[in-house]
Amino acid sequence: MCKRKFIVKKGMYDKSKYESYRKFRETIAKTDNSKIVITKA
């Protein structure tokens, strides 16, 4: 089991960077929901 924390600090952020932030969060969500298989070589 893996545990992690994502912290977003309060503040004003440039709206031009929102799209890349949204894609970053989408990538995290997809990765979190993926399944992996661990095999012994």
CSV table of N, CA and C in Angstrom, one decimal:
chain,number,residue,atom,x,y,z
A,1,MET,N,0.8,-1.2,0.0
A,1,MET,CA,0.0,0.0,0.0
A,1,MET,C,0.9,1.2,0.0
A,2,CYS,N,0.5,2.2,-0.7
A,2,CYS,CA,1.2,3.5,-0.8
A,2,CYS,C,0.4,4.6,-0.4
A,3,LYS,N,1.0,5.5,0.4
A,3,LYS,CA,0.2,6.7,0.9
A,3,LYS,C,1.0,7.9,0.6
A,4,ARG,N,0.3,9.0,0.1
A,4,ARG,CA,1.0,10.2,-0.2
A,4,ARG,C,0.1,11.4,0.0
A,5,LYS,N,0.6,12.6,0.0
A,5,LYS,CA,-0.2,13.8,0.3
A,5,LYS,C,0.1,14.8,-0.8
A,6,PHE,N,-0.9,15.5,-1.2
A,6,PHE,CA,-0.8,16.5,-2.2
A,6,PHE,C,-1.3,17.8,-1.6
A,7,ILE,N,-0.4,18.8,-1.5
A,7,ILE,CA,-0.7,20.0,-0.8
A,7,ILE,C,-0.7,21.2,-1.8
A,8,VAL,N,-1.8,21.9,-1.9
A,8,VAL,CA,-1.9,23.1,-2.7
A,8,VAL,C,-2.0,24.3,-1.7
A,9,LYS,N,-1.0,25.2,-1.8
A,9,LYS,CA,-1.0,26.3,-0.9
A,9,LYS,C,-1.9,27.4,-1.4
A,10,LYS,N,-2.5,28.1,-0.5
A,10,LYS,CA,-3.4,29.2,-0.8
A,10,LYS,C,-2.7,30.3,-1.5
A,11,GLY,N,-3.3,31.0,-2.4
A,11,GLY,CA,-2.7,32.1,-3.0
A,11,GLY,C,-3.3,32.4,-4.4
A,12,MET,N,-2.7,33.4,-5.0
A,12,MET,CA,-3.2,33.8,-6.4
A,12,MET,C,-2.3,33.1,-7.4
A,13,TYR,N,-2.9,32.4,-8.4
A,13,TYR,CA,-2.1,31.7,-9.4
A,13,TYR,C,-2.5,32.3,-10.8
A,14,ASP,N,-1.5,32.3,-11.6
A,14,ASP,CA,-1.7,32.8,-13.0
A,14,ASP,C,-2.7,31.9,-13.8
A,15,LYS,N,-3.7,32.5,-14.4
A,15,LYS,CA,-4.7,31.7,-15.1
A,15,LYS,C,-4.1,31.0,-16.3
A,16,SER,N,-3.0,31.5,-16.9
A,16,SER,CA,-2.4,30.9,-18.0
A,16,SER,C,-1.8,29.5,-17.7
A,17,LYS,N,-1.6,29.3,-16.4
A,17,LYS,CA,-1.0,28.0,-16.0
A,17,LYS,C,-2.0,27.0,-15.6
A,18,TYR,N,-3.3,27.4,-15.6
A,18,TYR,CA,-4.4,26.5,-15.1
A,18,TYR,C,-4.5,25.2,-16.0
A,19,GLU,N,-4.4,25.4,-17.3
A,19,GLU,CA,-4.6,24.2,-18.2
A,19,GLU,C,-3.6,23.1,-17.9
A,20,SER,N,-2.3,23.5,-17.7
A,20,SER,CA,-1.3,22.5,-17.4
A,20,SER,C,-1.5,21.9,-16.0
A,21,TYR,N,-1.9,22.7,-15.1
A,21,TYR,CA,-2.2,22.2,-13.8
A,21,TYR,C,-3.4,21.1,-13.8
A,22,ARG,N,-4.4,21.5,-14.6
A,22,ARG,CA,-5.5,20.6,-14.8
A,22,ARG,C,-5.1,19.2,-15.4
A,23,LYS,N,-4.2,19.3,-16.4
A,23,LYS,CA,-3.7,18.1,-17.0
A,23,LYS,C,-2.9,17.3,-16.1
A,24,PHE,N,-2.1,18.0,-15.2
A,24,PHE,CA,-1.3,17.3,-14.2
A,24,PHE,C,-2.2,16.5,-13.3
A,25,ARG,N,-3.3,17.2,-12.8
A,25,ARG,CA,-4.2,16.5,-11.8
A,25,ARG,C,-4.9,15.3,-12.5
A,26,GLU,N,-5.2,15.5,-13.8
A,26,GLU,CA,-5.9,14.4,-14.6
A,26,GLU,C,-5.0,13.2,-14.7
A,27,THR,N,-3.7,13.4,-14.9
A,27,THR,CA,-2.7,12.4,-15.0
A,27,THR,C,-2.6,11.6,-13.7
A,28,ILE,N,-2.5,12.4,-12.6
A,28,ILE,CA,-2.5,11.8,-11.3
A,28,ILE,C,-3.7,10.9,-11.1
A,29,ALA,N,-4.9,11.4,-11.4
A,29,ALA,CA,-6.1,10.6,-11.2
A,29,ALA,C,-6.1,9.3,-12.0
A,30,LYS,N,-5.6,9.4,-13.2
A,30,LYS,CA,-5.6,8.1,-14.1
A,30,LYS,C,-4.6,7.2,-13.5
A,31,THR,N,-3.4,7.6,-13.0
A,31,THR,CA,-2.4,6.8,-12.5
A,31,THR,C,-2.9,6.1,-11.2
A,32,ASP,N,-3.5,6.9,-10.3
A,32,ASP,CA,-4.0,6.4,-9.1
A,32,ASP,C,-5.1,5.3,-9.3
A,33,ASN,N,-5.8,5.4,-10.4
A,33,ASN,CA,-6.9,4.4,-10.6
A,33,ASN,C,-6.4,3.2,-11.4
A,34,SER,N,-5.1,3.2,-11.9
A,34,SER,CA,-4.6,2.1,-12.7
A,34,SER,C,-4.2,0.9,-11.8
A,35,LYS,N,-4.2,-0.2,-12.4
A,35,LYS,CA,-3.8,-1.4,-11.7
A,35,LYS,C,-2.5,-1.9,-12.1
A,36,ILE,N,-1.7,-2.4,-11.2
A,36,ILE,CA,-0.3,-2.9,-11.6
A,36,ILE,C,-0.2,-4.4,-11.2
A,37,VAL,N,0.7,-5.1,-11.9
A,37,VAL,CA,0.9,-6.5,-11.6
A,37,VAL,C,2.4,-6.6,-11.3
A,38,ILE,N,2.7,-7.2,-10.1
A,38,ILE,CA,4.1,-7.4,-9.7
A,38,ILE,C,4.4,-8.9,-9.9
A,39,THR,N,5.4,-9.2,-10.6
A,39,THR,CA,5.8,-10.6,-10.8
A,39,THR,C,7.2,-10.8,-10.4
A,40,LYS,N,7.5,-12.0,-10.0
A,40,LYS,CA,8.9,-12.4,-9.6
A,40,LYS,C,9.7,-12.9,-10.8
A,41,ALA,N,10.8,-12.3,-11.1
A,41,ALA,CA,11.6,-12.7,-12.3
A,41,ALA,C,12.4,-13.9,-12.0
